Amino acid sequence: MFQRIAEDIRTGLDRDPAARNAFELLLTTPGIHAIWNHRVAHLLWRAKFRLAARMLANFSKFFTGIEIHPGATIGRRFVIDHGNGVVIGETAEIGDDVLIFHQVTLGSRESVRTKRHPTIGNSVVIGAGAKIIGNIKIGDNSLVGANAVVSKNVGEYSTVVGINQIRHSVGSYLI
């Protein structure tokens, strides 16, 4: 546990140019607080203490401005820079060495109890304001530009910007 905390601190110092030292990082970085709270909430979620997990997640959201559902799976060395307004849905999966910025949403298009949130590969950077929606995959070593809207799979070593949408026809209507 202490090795993982030390790894988080080293990663924060390496990836956040504004963080001058570990003490400052611990006191002033909501992303690291949200991740640590999520780890505890995720353990509670997996142990079937769902109400306690959701309460801890809401407590964390109140203090950090970052909403991470306790069911989400997050890899190592995950960094949320600035953080305010980040939303990570229940079935989202995030790989190792991922960096996301403020106002990012890993959301769903459906209201069903199945895998409905994105899977983010390893070493992915997601720019400020990006919205990644649905049960899609963002490949390893990819970059999602600021304010991009992504609803289709993105391959490895890709850069996606703007609106990358998929259309489903339902009868004569486009969604």
mmCIF file of N, CA, C and O in Angstrom, residues 39-108:
data_model
loop_
_atom_site.group_PDB
_atom_site.id
_atom_site.type_symbol
_atom_site.label_atom_id
_atom_site.label_comp_id
_atom_site.label_asym_id
_atom_site.label_seq_id
_atom_site.Cartn_x
_atom_site.Cartn_y
_atom_site.Cartn_z
ATOM 1 N N ARG A 39 -9.824 4.290 -4.666
ATOM 2 C CA ARG A 39 -9.280 2.960 -4.368
ATOM 3 C C ARG A 39 -10.007 2.315 -3.188
ATOM 4 O O ARG A 39 -10.325 1.127 -3.215
ATOM 5 N N VAL A 40 -10.279 3.110 -2.167
ATOM 6 C CA VAL A 40 -10.997 2.580 -1.003
ATOM 7 C C VAL A 40 -12.443 2.261 -1.393
ATOM 8 O O VAL A 40 -12.969 1.188 -1.071
ATOM 9 N N ALA A 41 -13.087 3.184 -2.107
ATOM 10 C CA ALA A 41 -14.468 2.968 -2.535
ATOM 11 C C ALA A 41 -14.571 1.740 -3.447
ATOM 12 O O ALA A 41 -15.527 0.959 -3.352
ATOM 13 N N HIS A 42 -13.583 1.551 -4.316
ATOM 14 C CA HIS A 42 -13.593 0.402 -5.227
ATOM 15 C C HIS A 42 -13.474 -0.915 -4.447
ATOM 16 O O HIS A 42 -14.143 -1.902 -4.781
ATOM 17 N N LEU A 43 -12.636 -0.922 -3.413
ATOM 18 C CA LEU A 43 -12.537 -2.113 -2.563
ATOM 19 C C LEU A 43 -13.878 -2.413 -1.894
ATOM 20 O O LEU A 43 -14.308 -3.572 -1.831
ATOM 21 N N LEU A 44 -14.521 -1.372 -1.392
ATOM 22 C CA LEU A 44 -15.842 -1.554 -0.784
ATOM 23 C C LEU A 44 -16.846 -2.075 -1.816
ATOM 24 O O LEU A 44 -17.659 -2.958 -1.522
ATOM 25 N N TRP A 45 -16.807 -1.522 -3.026
ATOM 26 C CA TRP A 45 -17.712 -1.927 -4.097
ATOM 27 C C TRP A 45 -17.534 -3.406 -4.419
ATOM 28 O O TRP A 45 -18.501 -4.161 -4.528
ATOM 29 N N ARG A 46 -16.283 -3.828 -4.565
ATOM 30 C CA ARG A 46 -15.998 -5.222 -4.897
ATOM 31 C C ARG A 46 -16.370 -6.168 -3.757
ATOM 32 O O ARG A 46 -16.703 -7.329 -3.992
ATOM 33 N N ALA A 47 -16.342 -5.664 -2.512
ATOM 34 C CA ALA A 47 -16.731 -6.470 -1.346
ATOM 35 C C ALA A 47 -18.243 -6.439 -1.115
ATOM 36 O O ALA A 47 -18.729 -6.932 -0.107
ATOM 37 N N LYS A 48 -18.973 -5.844 -2.063
ATOM 38 C CA LYS A 48 -20.441 -5.764 -2.032
ATOM 39 C C LYS A 48 -20.992 -4.804 -0.971
ATOM 40 O O LYS A 48 -22.161 -4.876 -0.623
ATOM 41 N N PHE A 49 -20.149 -3.885 -0.475
ATOM 42 C CA PHE A 49 -20.622 -2.825 0.411
ATOM 43 C C PHE A 49 -20.943 -1.612 -0.462
ATOM 44 O O PHE A 49 -20.280 -0.578 -0.400
ATOM 45 N N ARG A 50 -21.961 -1.771 -1.303
ATOM 46 C CA ARG A 50 -22.255 -0.799 -2.358
ATOM 47 C C ARG A 50 -22.667 0.563 -1.813
ATOM 48 O O ARG A 50 -22.233 1.592 -2.322
ATOM 49 N N LEU A 51 -23.502 0.601 -0.781
ATOM 50 C CA LEU A 51 -23.928 1.879 -0.225
ATOM 51 C C LEU A 51 -22.744 2.639 0.366
ATOM 52 O O LEU A 51 -22.569 3.836 0.110
ATOM 53 N N ALA A 52 -21.918 1.966 1.134
ATOM 54 C CA ALA A 52 -20.738 2.614 1.717
ATOM 55 C C ALA A 52 -19.802 3.120 0.622
ATOM 56 O O ALA A 52 -19.253 4.225 0.721
ATOM 57 N N ALA A 53 -19.650 2.327 -0.442
ATOM 58 C CA ALA A 53 -18.793 2.735 -1.557
ATOM 59 C C ALA A 53 -19.342 3.985 -2.229
ATOM 60 O O ALA A 53 -18.588 4.933 -2.517
ATOM 61 N N ARG A 54 -20.651 4.024 -2.473
ATOM 62 C CA ARG A 54 -21.261 5.195 -3.120
ATOM 63 C C ARG A 54 -21.186 6.419 -2.219
ATOM 64 O O ARG A 54 -20.975 7.541 -2.689
ATOM 65 N N MET A 55 -21.354 6.213 -0.914
ATOM 66 C CA MET A 55 -21.263 7.349 0.021
ATOM 67 C C MET A 55 -19.843 7.924 0.030
ATOM 68 O O MET A 55 -19.675 9.156 0.000
ATOM 69 N N LEU A 56 -18.830 7.072 0.048
ATOM 70 C CA LEU A 56 -17.448 7.554 0.007
ATOM 71 C C LEU A 56 -17.168 8.277 -1.309
ATOM 72 O O LEU A 56 -16.530 9.334 -1.325
ATOM 73 N N ALA A 57 -17.662 7.731 -2.414
ATOM 74 C CA ALA A 57 -17.476 8.378 -3.717
ATOM 75 C C ALA A 57 -18.129 9.757 -3.738
ATOM 76 O O ALA A 57 -17.554 10.721 -4.270
ATOM 77 N N ASN A 58 -19.314 9.885 -3.166
ATOM 78 C CA ASN A 58 -19.986 11.187 -3.120
ATOM 79 C C ASN A 58 -19.269 12.166 -2.205
ATOM 80 O O ASN A 58 -19.187 13.359 -2.497
ATOM 81 N N PHE A 59 -18.747 11.675 -1.097
ATOM 82 C CA PHE A 59 -17.942 12.505 -0.199
ATOM 83 C C PHE A 59 -16.730 13.044 -0.959
ATOM 84 O O PHE A 59 -16.414 14.231 -0.907
ATOM 85 N N SER A 60 -16.068 12.167 -1.693
ATOM 86 C CA SER A 60 -14.903 12.565 -2.463
ATOM 87 C C SER A 60 -15.276 13.586 -3.536
ATOM 88 O O SER A 60 -14.568 14.568 -3.747
ATOM 89 N N LYS A 61 -16.403 13.353 -4.222
ATOM 90 C CA LYS A 61 -16.861 14.290 -5.260
ATOM 91 C C LYS A 61 -17.109 15.673 -4.674
ATOM 92 O O LYS A 61 -16.756 16.689 -5.270
ATOM 93 N N PHE A 62 -17.697 15.716 -3.490
ATOM 94 C CA PHE A 62 -17.990 16.993 -2.839
ATOM 95 C C PHE A 62 -16.711 17.785 -2.578
ATOM 96 O O PHE A 62 -16.661 18.991 -2.783
ATOM 97 N N PHE A 63 -15.654 17.108 -2.137
ATOM 98 C CA PHE A 63 -14.419 17.805 -1.766
ATOM 99 C C PHE A 63 -13.446 18.005 -2.922
ATOM 100 O O PHE A 63 -12.624 18.910 -2.870
ATOM 101 N N THR A 64 -13.521 17.189 -3.956
ATOM 102 C CA THR A 64 -12.540 17.298 -5.041
ATOM 103 C C THR A 64 -13.119 17.834 -6.345
ATOM 104 O O THR A 64 -12.364 18.281 -7.203
ATOM 105 N N GLY A 65 -14.435 17.743 -6.532
ATOM 106 C CA GLY A 65 -15.034 18.129 -7.806
ATOM 107 C C GLY A 65 -14.848 17.071 -8.878
ATOM 108 O O GLY A 65 -15.093 17.313 -10.054
ATOM 109 N N ILE A 66 -14.396 15.893 -8.473
ATOM 110 C CA ILE A 66 -14.123 14.795 -9.394
ATOM 111 C C ILE A 66 -15.047 13.633 -9.037
ATOM 112 O O ILE A 66 -15.049 13.172 -7.897
ATOM 113 N N GLU A 67 -15.829 13.158 -10.013
ATOM 114 C CA GLU A 67 -16.768 12.069 -9.754
ATOM 115 C C GLU A 67 -16.261 10.791 -10.400
ATOM 116 O O GLU A 67 -16.205 10.686 -11.621
ATOM 117 N N ILE A 68 -15.892 9.837 -9.561
ATOM 118 C CA ILE A 68 -15.463 8.526 -10.040
ATOM 119 C C ILE A 68 -16.382 7.490 -9.410
ATOM 120 O O ILE A 68 -16.413 7.348 -8.183
ATOM 121 N N HIS A 69 -17.129 6.788 -10.243
ATOM 122 C CA HIS A 69 -18.010 5.747 -9.712
ATOM 123 C C HIS A 69 -17.148 4.649 -9.090
ATOM 124 O O HIS A 69 -16.120 4.270 -9.656
ATOM 125 N N PRO A 70 -17.544 4.127 -7.933
ATOM 126 C CA PRO A 70 -16.721 3.098 -7.272
ATOM 127 C C PRO A 70 -16.578 1.809 -8.072
ATOM 128 O O PRO A 70 -15.664 1.024 -7.826
ATOM 129 N N GLY A 71 -17.420 1.598 -9.066
ATOM 130 C CA GLY A 71 -17.299 0.406 -9.895
ATOM 131 C C GLY A 71 -16.252 0.524 -10.989
ATOM 132 O O GLY A 71 -15.851 -0.473 -11.583
ATOM 133 N N ALA A 72 -15.796 1.731 -11.287
ATOM 134 C CA ALA A 72 -14.802 1.944 -12.342
ATOM 135 C C ALA A 72 -13.483 1.271 -11.969
ATOM 136 O O ALA A 72 -13.107 1.226 -10.797
ATOM 137 N N THR A 73 -12.775 0.774 -12.977
ATOM 138 C CA THR A 73 -11.488 0.120 -12.780
ATOM 139 C C THR A 73 -10.394 1.046 -13.297
ATOM 140 O O THR A 73 -10.434 1.454 -14.461
ATOM 141 N N ILE A 74 -9.426 1.356 -12.432
ATOM 142 C CA ILE A 74 -8.376 2.318 -12.780
ATOM 143 C C ILE A 74 -7.012 1.676 -12.546
ATOM 144 O O ILE A 74 -6.752 1.109 -11.489
ATOM 145 N N GLY A 75 -6.137 1.814 -13.540
ATOM 146 C CA GLY A 75 -4.797 1.255 -13.475
ATOM 147 C C GLY A 75 -3.836 2.097 -12.651
ATOM 148 O O GLY A 75 -4.223 3.028 -11.952
ATOM 149 N N ARG A 76 -2.566 1.773 -12.788
ATOM 150 C CA ARG A 76 -1.509 2.431 -12.017
ATOM 151 C C ARG A 76 -1.058 3.715 -12.690
ATOM 152 O O ARG A 76 -1.201 3.890 -13.887
ATOM 153 N N ARG A 77 -0.477 4.588 -11.863
ATOM 154 C CA ARG A 77 0.118 5.843 -12.314
ATOM 155 C C ARG A 77 -0.882 6.696 -13.104
ATOM 156 O O ARG A 77 -0.537 7.333 -14.082
ATOM 157 N N PHE A 78 -2.113 6.696 -12.644
ATOM 158 C CA PHE A 78 -3.189 7.497 -13.243
ATOM 159 C C PHE A 78 -3.119 8.898 -12.676
ATOM 160 O O PHE A 78 -3.019 9.079 -11.462
ATOM 161 N N VAL A 79 -3.153 9.902 -13.543
ATOM 162 C CA VAL A 79 -3.072 11.291 -13.102
ATOM 163 C C VAL A 79 -4.268 12.065 -13.641
ATOM 164 O O VAL A 79 -4.577 12.001 -14.835
ATOM 165 N N ILE A 80 -4.926 12.795 -12.745
ATOM 166 C CA ILE A 80 -5.985 13.728 -13.111
ATOM 167 C C ILE A 80 -5.430 15.115 -12.843
ATOM 168 O O ILE A 80 -5.254 15.505 -11.692
ATOM 169 N N ASP A 81 -5.122 15.856 -13.907
ATOM 170 C CA ASP A 81 -4.539 17.188 -13.761
ATOM 171 C C ASP A 81 -5.670 18.213 -13.686
ATOM 172 O O ASP A 81 -6.567 18.209 -14.525
ATOM 173 N N HIS A 82 -5.625 19.065 -12.721
ATOM 174 C CA HIS A 82 -6.651 20.072 -12.395
ATOM 175 C C HIS A 82 -7.917 19.395 -11.878
ATOM 176 O O HIS A 82 -8.332 19.658 -10.784
ATOM 177 N N GLY A 83 -8.541 18.551 -12.653
ATOM 178 C CA GLY A 83 -9.551 17.646 -12.158
ATOM 179 C C GLY A 83 -10.983 18.109 -12.105
ATOM 180 O O GLY A 83 -11.871 17.296 -12.271
ATOM 181 N N ASN A 84 -11.245 19.357 -11.852
ATOM 182 C CA ASN A 84 -12.623 19.766 -11.638
ATOM 183 C C ASN A 84 -13.513 19.361 -12.813
ATOM 184 O O ASN A 84 -13.191 19.574 -13.964
ATOM 185 N N GLY A 85 -14.634 18.753 -12.496
ATOM 186 C CA GLY A 85 -15.610 18.378 -13.507
ATOM 187 C C GLY A 85 -15.364 17.042 -14.177
ATOM 188 O O GLY A 85 -16.094 16.671 -15.084
ATOM 189 N N VAL A 86 -14.370 16.292 -13.755
ATOM 190 C CA VAL A 86 -14.119 14.972 -14.331
ATOM 191 C C VAL A 86 -15.213 14.011 -13.869
ATOM 192 O O VAL A 86 -15.566 13.991 -12.689
ATOM 193 N N VAL A 87 -15.744 13.221 -14.817
ATOM 194 C CA VAL A 87 -16.753 12.209 -14.505
ATOM 195 C C VAL A 87 -16.306 10.894 -15.134
ATOM 196 O O VAL A 87 -16.047 10.835 -16.336
ATOM 197 N N ILE A 88 -16.219 9.856 -14.306
ATOM 198 C CA ILE A 88 -15.822 8.527 -14.770
ATOM 199 C C ILE A 88 -16.928 7.555 -14.361
ATOM 200 O O ILE A 88 -17.194 7.374 -13.178
ATOM 201 N N GLY A 89 -17.563 6.951 -15.355
ATOM 202 C CA GLY A 89 -18.720 6.085 -15.119
ATOM 203 C C GLY A 89 -18.389 4.719 -14.562
ATOM 204 O O GLY A 89 -17.240 4.274 -14.540
ATOM 205 N N GLU A 90 -19.441 4.028 -14.144
ATOM 206 C CA GLU A 90 -19.340 2.762 -13.409
ATOM 207 C C GLU A 90 -18.552 1.676 -14.123
ATOM 208 O O GLU A 90 -17.755 0.981 -13.510
ATOM 209 N N THR A 91 -18.757 1.489 -15.403
ATOM 210 C CA THR A 91 -18.103 0.379 -16.098
ATOM 211 C C THR A 91 -16.881 0.829 -16.892
ATOM 212 O O THR A 91 -16.354 0.063 -17.703
ATOM 213 N N ALA A 92 -16.415 2.045 -16.647
ATOM 214 C CA ALA A 92 -15.202 2.524 -17.315
ATOM 215 C C ALA A 92 -14.004 1.717 -16.839
ATOM 216 O O ALA A 92 -13.935 1.303 -15.687
ATOM 217 N N GLU A 93 -13.072 1.493 -17.760
ATOM 218 C CA GLU A 93 -11.821 0.818 -17.449
ATOM 219 C C GLU A 93 -10.699 1.708 -17.959
ATOM 220 O O GLU A 93 -10.713 2.110 -19.116
ATOM 221 N N ILE A 94 -9.737 1.998 -17.095
ATOM 222 C CA ILE A 94 -8.631 2.891 -17.436
ATOM 223 C C ILE A 94 -7.332 2.139 -17.207
ATOM 224 O O ILE A 94 -7.105 1.585 -16.129
ATOM 225 N N GLY A 95 -6.476 2.145 -18.226
ATOM 226 C CA GLY A 95 -5.202 1.434 -18.147
ATOM 227 C C GLY A 95 -4.170 2.169 -17.309
ATOM 228 O O GLY A 95 -4.472 3.125 -16.590
ATOM 229 N N ASP A 96 -2.934 1.749 -17.442
ATOM 230 C CA ASP A 96 -1.811 2.342 -16.708
ATOM 231 C C ASP A 96 -1.280 3.578 -17.433
ATOM 232 O O ASP A 96 -1.377 3.682 -18.658
ATOM 233 N N ASP A 97 -0.697 4.494 -16.654
ATOM 234 C CA ASP A 97 0.001 5.672 -17.186
ATOM 235 C C ASP A 97 -0.912 6.588 -18.000
ATOM 236 O O ASP A 97 -0.490 7.170 -18.994
ATOM 237 N N VAL A 98 -2.148 6.724 -17.572
ATOM 238 C CA VAL A 98 -3.113 7.583 -18.255
ATOM 239 C C VAL A 98 -3.120 8.951 -17.588
ATOM 240 O O VAL A 98 -3.076 9.064 -16.363
ATOM 241 N N LEU A 99 -3.195 9.989 -18.418
ATOM 242 C CA LEU A 99 -3.275 11.369 -17.950
ATOM 243 C C LEU A 99 -4.540 11.985 -18.513
ATOM 244 O O LEU A 99 -4.764 11.948 -19.726
ATOM 245 N N ILE A 100 -5.406 12.515 -17.623
ATOM 246 C CA ILE A 100 -6.589 13.231 -18.093
ATOM 247 C C ILE A 100 -6.632 14.604 -17.447
ATOM 248 O O ILE A 100 -6.108 14.826 -16.360
ATOM 249 N N PHE A 101 -7.261 15.522 -18.146
ATOM 250 C CA PHE A 101 -7.374 16.896 -17.687
ATOM 251 C C PHE A 101 -8.807 17.198 -17.264
ATOM 252 O O PHE A 101 -9.693 16.340 -17.371
ATOM 253 N N HIS A 102 -9.052 18.411 -16.808
ATOM 254 C CA HIS A 102 -10.349 18.799 -16.256
ATOM 255 C C HIS A 102 -11.473 18.695 -17.293
ATOM 256 O O HIS A 102 -11.244 18.729 -18.487
ATOM 257 N N GLN A 103 -12.670 18.537 -16.776
ATOM 258 C CA GLN A 103 -13.915 18.479 -17.544
ATOM 259 C C GLN A 103 -14.026 17.277 -18.482
ATOM 260 O O GLN A 103 -14.817 17.283 -19.414
ATOM 261 N N VAL A 104 -13.246 16.230 -18.259
ATOM 262 C CA VAL A 104 -13.325 15.011 -19.079
ATOM 263 C C VAL A 104 -14.476 14.148 -18.577
ATOM 264 O O VAL A 104 -14.665 13.994 -17.368
ATOM 265 N N THR A 105 -15.230 13.578 -19.517
ATOM 266 C CA THR A 105 -16.300 12.645 -19.181
ATOM 267 C C THR A 105 -16.033 11.313 -19.865
ATOM 268 O O THR A 105 -15.804 11.272 -21.076
ATOM 269 N N LEU A 106 -16.041 10.248 -19.084
ATOM 270 C CA LEU A 106 -16.041 8.889 -19.611
ATOM 271 C C LEU A 106 -17.438 8.362 -19.328
ATOM 272 O O LEU A 106 -17.717 7.826 -18.256
ATOM 273 N N GLY A 107 -18.345 8.598 -20.268
ATOM 274 C CA GLY A 107 -19.762 8.382 -20.019
ATOM 275 C C GLY A 107 -20.390 7.287 -20.851
ATOM 276 O O GLY A 107 -19.725 6.557 -21.570
ATOM 277 N N SER A 108 -21.701 7.210 -20.749
ATOM 278 C CA SER A 108 -22.487 6.159 -21.373
ATOM 279 C C SER A 108 -23.535 6.761 -22.292
ATOM 280 O O SER A 108 -23.954 7.904 -22.115
#
